[in-house]
């Protein structure tokens, strides 16, 4: 249509061609946005590891592990792994890592904010055009492929 702007060049990013384009990330390959299926699989791996560790460390006489222990182990494991290895065990096994948008190192505050919000679930299911959950947006991070 005359006078219309092509969707791929719109400044608001609504018609962007791939997730991460407005962040300067490639469409595919290393440093591209990690896609939803890979992220969900990594989350399942990390929760399974947290469950197993909580079961070993905190199970009661009846063999039941309280959800609070599983969540606590998940939070601690994520903060430690992202701080020192740039990703949880599931992330690393599936070829992903957490990086700050501003560059440099992730530090400890970003993994702490990101993980606490992730444990609350809601921020993880609210995401933007670049497929970054609210937990990543508030922490200033992005989950990319290695």
Coordinates of N, CA and C in Angstrom, one line a residue:
X1 N 0.8 -1.2 0.0 CA 0.0 0.0 0.0 C 0.9 1.2 0.0
X2 N 0.5 2.3 -0.7 CA 1.3 3.5 -0.7 C 1.3 4.1 0.7
X3 N 2.5 4.6 1.1 CA 2.6 5.2 2.4 C 2.8 4.3 3.5
X4 N 2.6 3.0 3.3 CA 2.8 2.1 4.5 C 4.3 1.7 4.6
X5 N 4.6 1.4 5.8 CA 6.0 1.0 6.1 C 6.1 -0.5 6.1
X6 N 7.1 -1.0 5.4 CA 7.3 -2.5 5.4 C 7.5 -3.0 6.8
X7 N 6.9 -4.2 7.1 CA 6.9 -4.7 8.5 C 8.3 -4.9 9.0
X8 N 9.2 -5.3 8.1 CA 10.6 -5.6 8.6 C 11.4 -4.4 9.0
X9 N 10.9 -3.2 8.7 CA 11.7 -2.0 9.0 C 11.0 -1.1 10.0
X10 N 9.9 -1.6 10.6 CA 9.2 -0.8 11.6 C 10.0 -0.6 12.8
X11 N 10.0 0.6 13.4 CA 10.8 0.9 14.6 C 10.3 0.3 15.8
X12 N 9.0 -0.1 15.9 CA 8.4 -0.6 17.1 C 8.7 -2.1 17.3
X13 N 9.3 -2.8 16.3 CA 9.7 -4.2 16.3 C 8.5 -5.2 16.2
X14 N 7.3 -4.7 16.0 CA 6.2 -5.6 15.9 C 6.3 -6.5 14.7
X15 N 6.8 -6.0 13.6 CA 7.0 -6.9 12.4 C 8.4 -7.4 12.3
X16 N 9.1 -7.5 13.3 CA 10.5 -8.0 13.2 C 10.5 -9.4 12.6
X17 N 11.6 -9.7 11.9 CA 11.7 -10.9 11.2 C 12.0 -12.1 12.0
X18 N 12.7 -12.0 13.2 CA 13.0 -13.1 14.1 C 13.1 -12.5 15.5
X19 N 12.9 -13.4 16.5 CA 13.1 -13.0 17.9 C 14.6 -12.6 18.1
X20 N 14.8 -11.5 18.7 CA 16.2 -11.0 19.0 C 16.8 -10.1 18.0
X21 N 16.1 -9.9 16.9 CA 16.6 -9.0 15.8 C 16.8 -7.5 16.4
X22 N 15.8 -7.0 17.2 CA 15.9 -5.7 17.7 C 16.9 -5.6 18.8
X23 N 17.4 -6.7 19.3 CA 18.5 -6.7 20.3 C 19.9 -6.9 19.6
X24 N 19.8 -7.0 18.3 CA 21.1 -7.2 17.6 C 21.6 -8.6 17.5
X25 N 20.7 -9.6 17.8 CA 21.1 -11.0 17.8 C 20.8 -11.7 16.5
X26 N 21.5 -12.7 16.1 CA 21.3 -13.3 14.8 C 20.0 -14.2 14.8
X27 N 19.5 -14.5 13.6 CA 18.3 -15.3 13.5 C 18.5 -16.8 13.9
X28 N 19.7 -17.3 13.7 CA 19.9 -18.7 14.1 C 21.4 -18.8 14.4
X29 N 21.7 -20.0 15.0 CA 23.1 -20.3 15.3 C 23.6 -19.7 16.6
X30 N 24.9 -19.6 16.9 CA 25.4 -19.1 18.2 C 24.9 -17.7 18.4
X31 N 24.5 -17.4 19.7 CA 24.1 -16.1 20.2 C 22.7 -15.7 19.7
X32 N 22.0 -16.7 19.0 CA 20.6 -16.4 18.7 C 19.7 -16.8 19.9
X33 N 18.5 -16.2 19.9 CA 17.6 -16.5 21.1 C 17.3 -18.0 21.1
X34 N 17.4 -18.5 22.3 CA 17.1 -19.9 22.6 C 15.6 -20.0 22.4
X35 N 15.1 -21.0 21.7 CA 13.7 -21.2 21.4 C 13.0 -21.9 22.6
X36 N 11.7 -21.8 22.6 CA 10.8 -22.2 23.7 C 11.0 -23.7 24.0
X37 N 11.0 -24.6 23.0 CA 11.1 -26.0 23.3 C 12.4 -26.4 24.0
X38 N 13.5 -25.8 23.6 CA 14.8 -26.0 24.2 C 14.8 -25.5 25.7
X39 N 14.2 -24.3 25.9 CA 14.1 -23.7 27.2 C 13.2 -24.6 28.2
X40 N 12.1 -25.1 27.7 CA 11.2 -25.9 28.5 C 11.9 -27.2 28.9
X41 N 12.6 -27.8 27.9 CA 13.4 -29.1 28.2 C 14.4 -28.8 29.2
X42 N 15.2 -27.7 29.1 CA 16.2 -27.4 30.1 C 15.6 -27.2 31.5
X43 N 14.4 -26.5 31.6 CA 13.7 -26.3 32.8 C 13.3 -27.7 33.5
X44 N 12.8 -28.6 32.7 CA 12.5 -29.9 33.2 C 13.7 -30.6 33.7
X45 N 14.9 -30.5 33.0 CA 16.1 -31.1 33.5 C 16.5 -30.5 34.9
X46 N 16.5 -29.2 34.9 CA 16.9 -28.5 36.2 C 16.0 -28.8 37.3
X47 N 14.6 -28.9 37.1 CA 13.7 -29.3 38.2 C 13.9 -30.7 38.6
X48 N 14.2 -31.6 37.6 CA 14.4 -33.0 38.0 C 15.7 -33.2 38.9
X49 N 16.7 -32.4 38.5 CA 17.9 -32.4 39.4 C 17.6 -31.9 40.7
X50 N 16.9 -30.8 40.8 CA 16.5 -30.2 42.1 C 15.7 -31.2 42.9
X51 N 14.7 -31.9 42.3 CA 13.9 -32.8 43.0 C 14.8 -34.0 43.5
X52 N 15.7 -34.5 42.7 CA 16.6 -35.6 43.2 C 17.4 -35.2 44.3
X53 N 18.0 -34.0 44.3 CA 18.8 -33.5 45.4 C 18.0 -33.2 46.6
X54 N 16.8 -32.7 46.5 CA 16.0 -32.4 47.6 C 15.5 -33.8 48.2
X55 N 15.3 -34.8 47.4 CA 14.9 -36.1 47.9 C 16.0 -36.7 48.7
X56 N 17.2 -36.6 48.2 CA 18.4 -37.1 48.9 C 18.7 -36.4 50.2
X57 N 18.5 -35.1 50.2 CA 18.8 -34.3 51.4 C 17.7 -34.0 52.4
X58 N 16.5 -34.0 52.0 CA 15.4 -33.5 52.8 C 14.2 -34.4 53.0
X59 N 14.2 -35.6 52.5 CA 13.0 -36.4 52.5 C 12.7 -36.8 54.0
X60 N 11.4 -36.9 54.3 CA 11.0 -37.2 55.6 C 10.9 -38.7 55.8
X61 N 10.4 -39.1 57.0 CA 10.3 -40.5 57.3 C 9.4 -41.2 56.4
X62 N 8.4 -40.5 55.8 CA 7.5 -41.1 54.9 C 7.9 -41.1 53.5
X63 N 9.1 -40.5 53.2 CA 9.7 -40.5 51.9 C 9.2 -39.3 51.1
X64 N 8.4 -38.4 51.7 CA 7.9 -37.3 51.0 C 8.8 -36.1 51.1
X65 N 9.0 -35.4 50.0 CA 9.8 -34.2 50.0 C 8.9 -33.0 49.8
X66 N 9.0 -32.0 50.7 CA 8.1 -30.8 50.6 C 8.5 -30.0 49.4
X67 N 7.5 -29.4 48.8 CA 7.8 -28.6 47.6 C 8.7 -27.4 47.9
X68 N 8.6 -26.9 49.1 CA 9.5 -25.8 49.4 C 11.0 -26.2 49.4
X69 N 11.3 -27.4 49.7 CA 12.7 -27.9 49.6 C 13.1 -28.0 48.2
X70 N 12.3 -28.5 47.4 CA 12.6 -28.7 45.9 C 12.8 -27.3 45.3
X71 N 11.9 -26.4 45.6 CA 12.1 -25.0 45.1 C 13.3 -24.4 45.6
X72 N 13.6 -24.5 46.9 CA 14.8 -24.0 47.5 C 16.1 -24.5 46.8
X73 N 16.1 -25.8 46.6 CA 17.3 -26.4 45.9 C 17.4 -25.9 44.5
X74 N 16.3 -25.8 43.8 CA 16.3 -25.3 42.4 C 16.9 -23.9 42.4
X75 N 16.4 -23.0 43.3 CA 16.8 -21.6 43.4 C 18.3 -21.5 43.6
X76 N 18.8 -22.2 44.6 CA 20.2 -22.2 45.0 C 21.1 -22.7 43.8
X77 N 20.7 -23.9 43.2 CA 21.4 -24.5 42.1 C 21.5 -23.5 40.9
X78 N 20.3 -22.9 40.6 CA 20.3 -22.0 39.5 C 21.2 -20.8 39.7
X79 N 21.1 -20.2 40.9 CA 21.9 -19.0 41.1 C 23.4 -19.3 41.1
X80 N 23.8 -20.4 41.7 CA 25.2 -20.8 41.7 C 25.7 -21.2 40.2
X81 N 24.9 -22.0 39.5 CA 25.3 -22.4 38.2 C 25.4 -21.2 37.2
X82 N 24.4 -20.3 37.2 CA 24.3 -19.2 36.3 C 25.5 -18.2 36.6
X83 N 25.7 -18.0 37.9 CA 26.8 -17.1 38.3 C 28.2 -17.6 37.9
X84 N 28.4 -18.9 38.0 CA 29.8 -19.4 37.7 C 29.9 -20.1 36.4
X85 N 28.8 -20.5 35.7 CA 28.9 -21.2 34.5 C 28.0 -20.6 33.4
X86 N 27.4 -19.5 33.7 CA 26.5 -18.8 32.7 C 25.3 -19.6 32.3
X87 N 24.9 -20.6 33.1 CA 23.7 -21.4 32.7 C 23.5 -22.5 33.7
X88 N 22.2 -22.9 33.9 CA 21.9 -24.0 34.7 C 22.4 -25.3 34.0
X89 N 22.3 -26.4 34.7 CA 22.8 -27.7 34.1 C 22.0 -28.0 32.8
X90 N 20.6 -27.8 32.9 CA 19.8 -28.0 31.7 C 20.2 -27.1 30.5
X91 N 20.4 -25.8 30.9 CA 20.8 -24.9 29.8 C 22.1 -25.4 29.1
X92 N 23.1 -25.7 29.9 CA 24.4 -26.1 29.3 C 24.3 -27.4 28.6
X93 N 23.5 -28.4 29.1 CA 23.3 -29.7 28.4 C 22.7 -29.5 27.0
X94 N 21.8 -28.5 26.9 CA 21.0 -28.3 25.7 C 21.6 -27.1 24.8
X95 N 22.8 -26.7 25.2 CA 23.5 -25.7 24.3 C 23.0 -24.3 24.5
X96 N 22.8 -23.8 25.7 CA 22.3 -22.5 25.9 C 23.1 -21.9 27.1
X97 N 23.1 -20.5 27.1 CA 23.7 -19.8 28.3 C 22.9 -18.5 28.5
X98 N 23.1 -18.0 29.7 CA 22.4 -16.7 30.1 C 23.5 -15.7 30.0
X99 N 23.2 -14.6 29.2 CA 24.1 -13.5 29.1 C 23.4 -12.2 29.4
X100 N 24.2 -11.2 29.9 CA 23.6 -9.9 30.1 C 23.5 -9.1 28.8
X101 N 22.4 -8.4 28.7 CA 22.3 -7.6 27.5 C 23.4 -6.5 27.4
X102 N 23.8 -6.0 28.5 CA 24.8 -5.0 28.5 C 26.2 -5.4 28.2
X103 N 26.4 -6.7 28.1 CA 27.7 -7.3 27.9 C 28.4 -7.6 29.2
X104 N 29.6 -8.1 29.2 CA 30.3 -8.4 30.4 C 29.9 -9.7 31.1
X105 N 30.1 -9.8 32.4 CA 29.8 -11.0 33.1 C 28.4 -10.9 33.7
X106 N 27.8 -12.0 34.0 CA 26.4 -12.1 34.6 C 26.4 -11.5 36.0
X107 N 27.5 -11.8 36.8 CA 27.5 -11.4 38.2 C 26.6 -12.3 39.0
X108 N 26.3 -11.8 40.2 CA 25.4 -12.6 41.1 C 24.0 -12.1 41.2
X109 N 23.9 -10.7 41.1 CA 22.5 -10.2 41.2 C 21.6 -10.6 40.1
X110 N 22.1 -10.7 38.9 CA 21.2 -11.0 37.8 C 20.7 -12.5 37.9
X111 N 21.5 -13.5 38.2 CA 21.0 -14.8 38.4 C 20.0 -14.9 39.6
X112 N 20.3 -14.1 40.7 CA 19.4 -14.1 41.8 C 18.0 -13.5 41.5
X113 N 18.0 -12.4 40.8 CA 16.7 -11.8 40.4 C 16.0 -12.7 39.4
X114 N 16.7 -13.2 38.4 CA 16.2 -14.0 37.4 C 15.6 -15.3 38.0
X115 N 16.3 -15.9 38.9 CA 15.8 -17.2 39.4 C 14.7 -17.1 40.4
X116 N 14.7 -16.1 41.3 CA 13.6 -15.9 42.2 C 12.3 -15.6 41.4
X117 N 12.4 -14.8 40.4 CA 11.2 -14.5 39.5 C 10.8 -15.8 38.8
X118 N 11.7 -16.5 38.3 CA 11.4 -17.8 37.6 C 10.7 -18.8 38.5
X119 N 11.1 -18.8 39.8 CA 10.4 -19.7 40.8 C 9.0 -19.3 41.1
X120 N 8.7 -18.0 40.8 CA 7.3 -17.5 41.0 C 6.4 -17.8 39.8
X121 N 7.0 -18.4 38.7 CA 6.3 -18.9 37.5 C 5.7 -17.8 36.6
X122 N 4.9 -16.9 37.2 CA 4.2 -15.9 36.3 C 5.2 -15.1 35.5
X123 N 6.3 -14.6 36.0 CA 7.2 -13.8 35.1 C 7.8 -14.6 34.0
X124 N 7.9 -15.9 34.1 CA 8.5 -16.7 33.1 C 7.5 -17.0 31.9
X125 N 6.2 -16.9 32.2 CA 5.2 -17.1 31.1 C 4.7 -15.8 30.5
X126 N 5.2 -14.7 31.0 CA 4.9 -13.4 30.4 C 6.2 -13.0 29.6
X127 N 6.1 -12.9 28.3 CA 7.3 -12.6 27.6 C 7.0 -11.6 26.5
X128 N 8.1 -11.0 25.9 CA 8.0 -10.0 24.9 C 8.2 -10.6 23.5
X129 N 8.3 -9.7 22.5 CA 8.5 -10.1 21.1 C 9.8 -10.8 20.9
X130 N 10.8 -10.7 21.8 CA 12.0 -11.4 21.6 C 12.1 -12.7 22.4
X131 N 10.9 -13.1 22.8 CA 10.8 -14.4 23.6 C 11.6 -14.3 24.9
X132 N 11.8 -13.1 25.5 CA 12.4 -13.0 26.8 C 11.3 -12.9 27.8
X133 N 11.4 -13.8 28.8 CA 10.4 -13.8 29.9 C 10.6 -12.5 30.7
X134 N 9.6 -12.2 31.5 CA 9.7 -11.0 32.4 C 10.9 -11.2 33.3
X135 N 11.2 -12.4 33.7 CA 12.3 -12.6 34.6 C 13.6 -12.2 33.9
X136 N 13.8 -12.5 32.7 CA 15.0 -12.1 31.9 C 15.0 -10.5 31.7
X137 N 13.8 -10.0 31.4 CA 13.7 -8.6 31.1 C 14.1 -7.8 32.4
X138 N 13.6 -8.2 33.5 CA 14.0 -7.4 34.8 C 15.4 -7.6 35.2
X139 N 16.0 -8.8 34.9 CA 17.4 -9.1 35.2 C 18.3 -8.5 34.2
X140 N 17.8 -8.1 33.0 CA 18.7 -7.6 32.0 C 19.5 -8.7 31.3
X141 N 18.9 -9.8 31.2 CA 19.6 -11.0 30.6 C 18.8 -11.5 29.4
X142 N 19.5 -12.4 28.7 CA 18.9 -13.1 27.5 C 19.4 -14.5 27.5
X143 N 18.6 -15.5 27.2 CA 19.0 -16.8 27.1 C 19.3 -17.1 25.6
X144 N 20.6 -17.4 25.3 CA 21.0 -17.6 23.9 C 21.6 -19.0 23.7
X145 N 21.6 -19.3 22.4 CA 22.3 -20.6 22.0 C 23.8 -20.4 22.1
X146 N 24.5 -21.5 22.4 CA 25.9 -21.5 22.4 C 26.5 -21.7 21.0

